[in-house]
Amino acid sequence: MEILMCILGGSLFAAGIYLLLQRQLLRIILGTALVSHGAHLLILTMGKLNRGAPPVLSEGIEQYTDPLPQALILTSIVISFGVTSFLLVLAYRAYQKNKTDMMDQMRGTEDE
């Protein structure tokens, strides 16, 4: 199961890096989202995919799951959602001003 999660996380990283190298702004934003999802899967995999009781102290339970990877992933999801929404608003504003989402055409010229 862990090998499958590593392969899936690596493929998300590969697809995200491919999209980051594109010229269109929307594809770049989707690439950052895919890279962050790949990071979430790899953090979860590094925390080991163990099954056990919730991390609440009670009598008779000997095997607990580690809550730290889940807390890190939850924090990372919130941060990546904020960054993605900011990038989408920034791209929309750039499209409104420049009438294009191609990075080559959005470069400013000195005679403006």
mmCIF file with all atom_site columns, C-alpha atoms in Angstrom:
data_model
loop_
_atom_site.group_PDB
_atom_site.id
_atom_site.type_symbol
_atom_site.label_atom_id
_atom_site.label_alt_id
_atom_site.label_comp_id
_atom_site.label_asym_id
_atom_site.label_entity_id
_atom_site.label_seq_id
_atom_site.pdbx_PDB_ins_code
_atom_site.Cartn_x
_atom_site.Cartn_y
_atom_site.Cartn_z
_atom_site.occupancy
_atom_site.B_iso_or_equiv
_atom_site.pdbx_formal_charge
_atom_site.auth_seq_id
_atom_site.auth_comp_id
_atom_site.auth_asym_id
_atom_site.auth_atom_id
_atom_site.pdbx_PDB_model_num
ATOM 1   C CA . MET A 1 1   ? 0.000  0.000  0.000   1.00 0.00 ? 1   MET A CA 1
ATOM 2   C CA . GLU A 1 2   ? 2.837  2.379  0.803   1.00 0.00 ? 2   GLU A CA 1
ATOM 3   C CA . ILE A 1 3   ? 4.500  1.681  -2.537  1.00 0.00 ? 3   ILE A CA 1
ATOM 4   C CA . LEU A 1 4   ? 1.244  2.484  -4.324  1.00 0.00 ? 4   LEU A CA 1
ATOM 5   C CA . MET A 1 5   ? 0.966  5.772  -2.416  1.00 0.00 ? 5   MET A CA 1
ATOM 6   C CA . CYS A 1 6   ? 4.581  6.657  -3.293  1.00 0.00 ? 6   CYS A CA 1
ATOM 7   C CA . ILE A 1 7   ? 3.950  5.930  -6.978  1.00 0.00 ? 7   ILE A CA 1
ATOM 8   C CA . LEU A 1 8   ? 0.779  8.029  -6.913  1.00 0.00 ? 8   LEU A CA 1
ATOM 9   C CA . GLY A 1 9   ? 2.540  10.894 -5.123  1.00 0.00 ? 9   GLY A CA 1
ATOM 10  C CA . GLY A 1 10  ? 5.437  10.734 -7.584  1.00 0.00 ? 10  GLY A CA 1
ATOM 11  C CA . SER A 1 11  ? 3.090  10.795 -10.550 1.00 0.00 ? 11  SER A CA 1
ATOM 12  C CA . LEU A 1 12  ? 1.315  13.836 -9.084  1.00 0.00 ? 12  LEU A CA 1
ATOM 13  C CA . PHE A 1 13  ? 4.701  15.523 -8.683  1.00 0.00 ? 13  PHE A CA 1
ATOM 14  C CA . ALA A 1 14  ? 5.642  14.654 -12.274 1.00 0.00 ? 14  ALA A CA 1
ATOM 15  C CA . ALA A 1 15  ? 2.359  15.961 -13.692 1.00 0.00 ? 15  ALA A CA 1
ATOM 16  C CA . GLY A 1 16  ? 2.624  19.091 -11.527 1.00 0.00 ? 16  GLY A CA 1
ATOM 17  C CA . ILE A 1 17  ? 6.170  19.832 -12.650 1.00 0.00 ? 17  ILE A CA 1
ATOM 18  C CA . TYR A 1 18  ? 5.113  19.322 -16.277 1.00 0.00 ? 18  TYR A CA 1
ATOM 19  C CA . LEU A 1 19  ? 2.296  21.830 -15.825 1.00 0.00 ? 19  LEU A CA 1
ATOM 20  C CA . LEU A 1 20  ? 4.602  24.281 -14.035 1.00 0.00 ? 20  LEU A CA 1
ATOM 21  C CA . LEU A 1 21  ? 6.816  24.395 -17.110 1.00 0.00 ? 21  LEU A CA 1
ATOM 22  C CA . GLN A 1 22  ? 3.961  25.417 -19.431 1.00 0.00 ? 22  GLN A CA 1
ATOM 23  C CA . ARG A 1 23  ? 3.412  28.939 -20.769 1.00 0.00 ? 23  ARG A CA 1
ATOM 24  C CA . GLN A 1 24  ? -0.216 29.435 -19.792 1.00 0.00 ? 24  GLN A CA 1
ATOM 25  C CA . LEU A 1 25  ? -0.896 30.898 -16.373 1.00 0.00 ? 25  LEU A CA 1
ATOM 26  C CA . LEU A 1 26  ? -3.834 28.635 -15.537 1.00 0.00 ? 26  LEU A CA 1
ATOM 27  C CA . ARG A 1 27  ? -1.755 25.519 -16.213 1.00 0.00 ? 27  ARG A CA 1
ATOM 28  C CA . ILE A 1 28  ? 0.949  26.861 -13.907 1.00 0.00 ? 28  ILE A CA 1
ATOM 29  C CA . ILE A 1 29  ? -1.611 27.291 -11.138 1.00 0.00 ? 29  ILE A CA 1
ATOM 30  C CA . LEU A 1 30  ? -2.930 23.761 -11.673 1.00 0.00 ? 30  LEU A CA 1
ATOM 31  C CA . GLY A 1 31  ? 0.666  22.533 -11.510 1.00 0.00 ? 31  GLY A CA 1
ATOM 32  C CA . THR A 1 32  ? 1.162  24.111 -8.091  1.00 0.00 ? 32  THR A CA 1
ATOM 33  C CA . ALA A 1 33  ? -2.036 22.445 -6.894  1.00 0.00 ? 33  ALA A CA 1
ATOM 34  C CA . LEU A 1 34  ? -0.885 19.032 -8.143  1.00 0.00 ? 34  LEU A CA 1
ATOM 35  C CA . VAL A 1 35  ? 2.527  19.433 -6.512  1.00 0.00 ? 35  VAL A CA 1
ATOM 36  C CA . SER A 1 36  ? 0.873  20.295 -3.199  1.00 0.00 ? 36  SER A CA 1
ATOM 37  C CA . HIS A 1 37  ? -1.419 17.243 -3.443  1.00 0.00 ? 37  HIS A CA 1
ATOM 38  C CA . GLY A 1 38  ? 1.619  15.080 -4.148  1.00 0.00 ? 38  GLY A CA 1
ATOM 39  C CA . ALA A 1 39  ? 3.280  16.514 -1.039  1.00 0.00 ? 39  ALA A CA 1
ATOM 40  C CA . HIS A 1 40  ? 0.180  15.680 1.016   1.00 0.00 ? 40  HIS A CA 1
ATOM 41  C CA . LEU A 1 41  ? 0.304  12.050 -0.108  1.00 0.00 ? 41  LEU A CA 1
ATOM 42  C CA . LEU A 1 42  ? 4.015  11.755 0.584   1.00 0.00 ? 42  LEU A CA 1
ATOM 43  C CA . ILE A 1 43  ? 3.645  13.248 4.079   1.00 0.00 ? 43  ILE A CA 1
ATOM 44  C CA . LEU A 1 44  ? 0.870  10.754 4.785   1.00 0.00 ? 44  LEU A CA 1
ATOM 45  C CA . THR A 1 45  ? 3.015  7.899  3.484   1.00 0.00 ? 45  THR A CA 1
ATOM 46  C CA . MET A 1 46  ? 6.040  8.944  5.547   1.00 0.00 ? 46  MET A CA 1
ATOM 47  C CA . GLY A 1 47  ? 3.863  8.797  8.656   1.00 0.00 ? 47  GLY A CA 1
ATOM 48  C CA . LYS A 1 48  ? 3.230  5.079  7.919   1.00 0.00 ? 48  LYS A CA 1
ATOM 49  C CA . LEU A 1 49  ? -0.209 3.850  6.994   1.00 0.00 ? 49  LEU A CA 1
ATOM 50  C CA . ASN A 1 50  ? -1.023 2.184  10.307  1.00 0.00 ? 50  ASN A CA 1
ATOM 51  C CA . ARG A 1 51  ? -4.458 1.247  11.495  1.00 0.00 ? 51  ARG A CA 1
ATOM 52  C CA . GLY A 1 52  ? -5.277 1.656  15.117  1.00 0.00 ? 52  GLY A CA 1
ATOM 53  C CA . ALA A 1 53  ? -7.362 3.478  17.643  1.00 0.00 ? 53  ALA A CA 1
ATOM 54  C CA . PRO A 1 54  ? -7.724 7.266  17.653  1.00 0.00 ? 54  PRO A CA 1
ATOM 55  C CA . PRO A 1 55  ? -5.033 9.012  19.707  1.00 0.00 ? 55  PRO A CA 1
ATOM 56  C CA . VAL A 1 56  ? -7.237 9.394  22.788  1.00 0.00 ? 56  VAL A CA 1
ATOM 57  C CA . LEU A 1 57  ? -6.034 7.938  26.066  1.00 0.00 ? 57  LEU A CA 1
ATOM 58  C CA . SER A 1 58  ? -8.333 5.232  27.351  1.00 0.00 ? 58  SER A CA 1
ATOM 59  C CA . GLU A 1 59  ? -8.077 1.882  29.094  1.00 0.00 ? 59  GLU A CA 1
ATOM 60  C CA . GLY A 1 60  ? -7.345 -1.291 27.157  1.00 0.00 ? 60  GLY A CA 1
ATOM 61  C CA . ILE A 1 61  ? -6.083 0.255  23.927  1.00 0.00 ? 61  ILE A CA 1
ATOM 62  C CA . GLU A 1 62  ? -2.440 -0.448 23.175  1.00 0.00 ? 62  GLU A CA 1
ATOM 63  C CA . GLN A 1 63  ? -1.976 0.635  19.546  1.00 0.00 ? 63  GLN A CA 1
ATOM 64  C CA . TYR A 1 64  ? -2.590 4.267  18.602  1.00 0.00 ? 64  TYR A CA 1
ATOM 65  C CA . THR A 1 65  ? -2.260 6.007  15.286  1.00 0.00 ? 65  THR A CA 1
ATOM 66  C CA . ASP A 1 66  ? 0.147  8.905  15.009  1.00 0.00 ? 66  ASP A CA 1
ATOM 67  C CA . PRO A 1 67  ? -1.807 12.203 14.797  1.00 0.00 ? 67  PRO A CA 1
ATOM 68  C CA . LEU A 1 68  ? 1.160  14.310 13.677  1.00 0.00 ? 68  LEU A CA 1
ATOM 69  C CA . PRO A 1 69  ? 1.063  13.480 9.918   1.00 0.00 ? 69  PRO A CA 1
ATOM 70  C CA . GLN A 1 70  ? -2.673 14.125 9.858   1.00 0.00 ? 70  GLN A CA 1
ATOM 71  C CA . ALA A 1 71  ? -2.215 17.499 11.557  1.00 0.00 ? 71  ALA A CA 1
ATOM 72  C CA . LEU A 1 72  ? 0.569  18.432 9.141   1.00 0.00 ? 72  LEU A CA 1
ATOM 73  C CA . ILE A 1 73  ? -1.539 17.463 6.133   1.00 0.00 ? 73  ILE A CA 1
ATOM 74  C CA . LEU A 1 74  ? -4.537 19.412 7.407   1.00 0.00 ? 74  LEU A CA 1
ATOM 75  C CA . THR A 1 75  ? -2.370 22.506 7.866   1.00 0.00 ? 75  THR A CA 1
ATOM 76  C CA . SER A 1 76  ? -0.839 21.996 4.432   1.00 0.00 ? 76  SER A CA 1
ATOM 77  C CA . ILE A 1 77  ? -4.265 21.648 2.808   1.00 0.00 ? 77  ILE A CA 1
ATOM 78  C CA . VAL A 1 78  ? -5.415 24.936 4.312   1.00 0.00 ? 78  VAL A CA 1
ATOM 79  C CA . ILE A 1 79  ? -2.239 26.721 3.209   1.00 0.00 ? 79  ILE A CA 1
ATOM 80  C CA . SER A 1 80  ? -2.357 25.287 -0.313  1.00 0.00 ? 80  SER A CA 1
ATOM 81  C CA . PHE A 1 81  ? -6.034 26.254 -0.636  1.00 0.00 ? 81  PHE A CA 1
ATOM 82  C CA . GLY A 1 82  ? -5.180 29.820 0.326   1.00 0.00 ? 82  GLY A CA 1
ATOM 83  C CA . VAL A 1 83  ? -2.243 29.991 -2.077  1.00 0.00 ? 83  VAL A CA 1
ATOM 84  C CA . THR A 1 84  ? -4.272 28.470 -4.926  1.00 0.00 ? 84  THR A CA 1
ATOM 85  C CA . SER A 1 85  ? -7.172 30.876 -4.410  1.00 0.00 ? 85  SER A CA 1
ATOM 86  C CA . PHE A 1 86  ? -4.764 33.818 -4.283  1.00 0.00 ? 86  PHE A CA 1
ATOM 87  C CA . LEU A 1 87  ? -3.081 32.687 -7.505  1.00 0.00 ? 87  LEU A CA 1
ATOM 88  C CA . LEU A 1 88  ? -6.439 32.248 -9.232  1.00 0.00 ? 88  LEU A CA 1
ATOM 89  C CA . VAL A 1 89  ? -7.539 35.776 -8.288  1.00 0.00 ? 89  VAL A CA 1
ATOM 90  C CA . LEU A 1 90  ? -4.159 37.138 -9.380  1.00 0.00 ? 90  LEU A CA 1
ATOM 91  C CA . ALA A 1 91  ? -4.416 35.305 -12.716 1.00 0.00 ? 91  ALA A CA 1
ATOM 92  C CA . TYR A 1 92  ? -7.953 36.610 -13.254 1.00 0.00 ? 92  TYR A CA 1
ATOM 93  C CA . ARG A 1 93  ? -6.806 40.155 -12.607 1.00 0.00 ? 93  ARG A CA 1
ATOM 94  C CA . ALA A 1 94  ? -3.826 39.737 -14.940 1.00 0.00 ? 94  ALA A CA 1
ATOM 95  C CA . TYR A 1 95  ? -6.135 38.354 -17.635 1.00 0.00 ? 95  TYR A CA 1
ATOM 96  C CA . GLN A 1 96  ? -8.480 41.318 -17.244 1.00 0.00 ? 96  GLN A CA 1
ATOM 97  C CA . LYS A 1 97  ? -5.644 43.790 -17.622 1.00 0.00 ? 97  LYS A CA 1
ATOM 98  C CA . ASN A 1 98  ? -3.585 42.074 -20.341 1.00 0.00 ? 98  ASN A CA 1
ATOM 99  C CA . LYS A 1 99  ? -6.332 40.131 -22.198 1.00 0.00 ? 99  LYS A CA 1
ATOM 100 C CA . THR A 1 100 ? -4.126 37.029 -22.314 1.00 0.00 ? 100 THR A CA 1
ATOM 101 C CA . ASP A 1 101 ? -2.872 34.288 -20.018 1.00 0.00 ? 101 ASP A CA 1
ATOM 102 C CA . MET A 1 102 ? 0.272  33.472 -21.983 1.00 0.00 ? 102 MET A CA 1
ATOM 103 C CA . MET A 1 103 ? 3.373  34.219 -19.942 1.00 0.00 ? 103 MET A CA 1
ATOM 104 C CA . ASP A 1 104 ? 5.396  35.285 -22.992 1.00 0.00 ? 104 ASP A CA 1
ATOM 105 C CA . GLN A 1 105 ? 2.872  37.979 -23.901 1.00 0.00 ? 105 GLN A CA 1
ATOM 106 C CA . MET A 1 106 ? 2.452  39.208 -20.326 1.00 0.00 ? 106 MET A CA 1
ATOM 107 C CA . ARG A 1 107 ? 6.049  40.351 -20.025 1.00 0.00 ? 107 ARG A CA 1
ATOM 108 C CA . GLY A 1 108 ? 6.137  44.125 -19.892 1.00 0.00 ? 108 GLY A CA 1
ATOM 109 C CA . THR A 1 109 ? 7.925  46.202 -22.474 1.00 0.00 ? 109 THR A CA 1
ATOM 110 C CA . GLU A 1 110 ? 10.023 49.235 -21.669 1.00 0.00 ? 110 GLU A CA 1
ATOM 111 C CA . ASP A 1 111 ? 8.182  51.661 -23.978 1.00 0.00 ? 111 ASP A CA 1
ATOM 112 C CA . GLU A 1 112 ? 4.935  51.561 -21.986 1.00 0.00 ? 112 GLU A CA 1
#
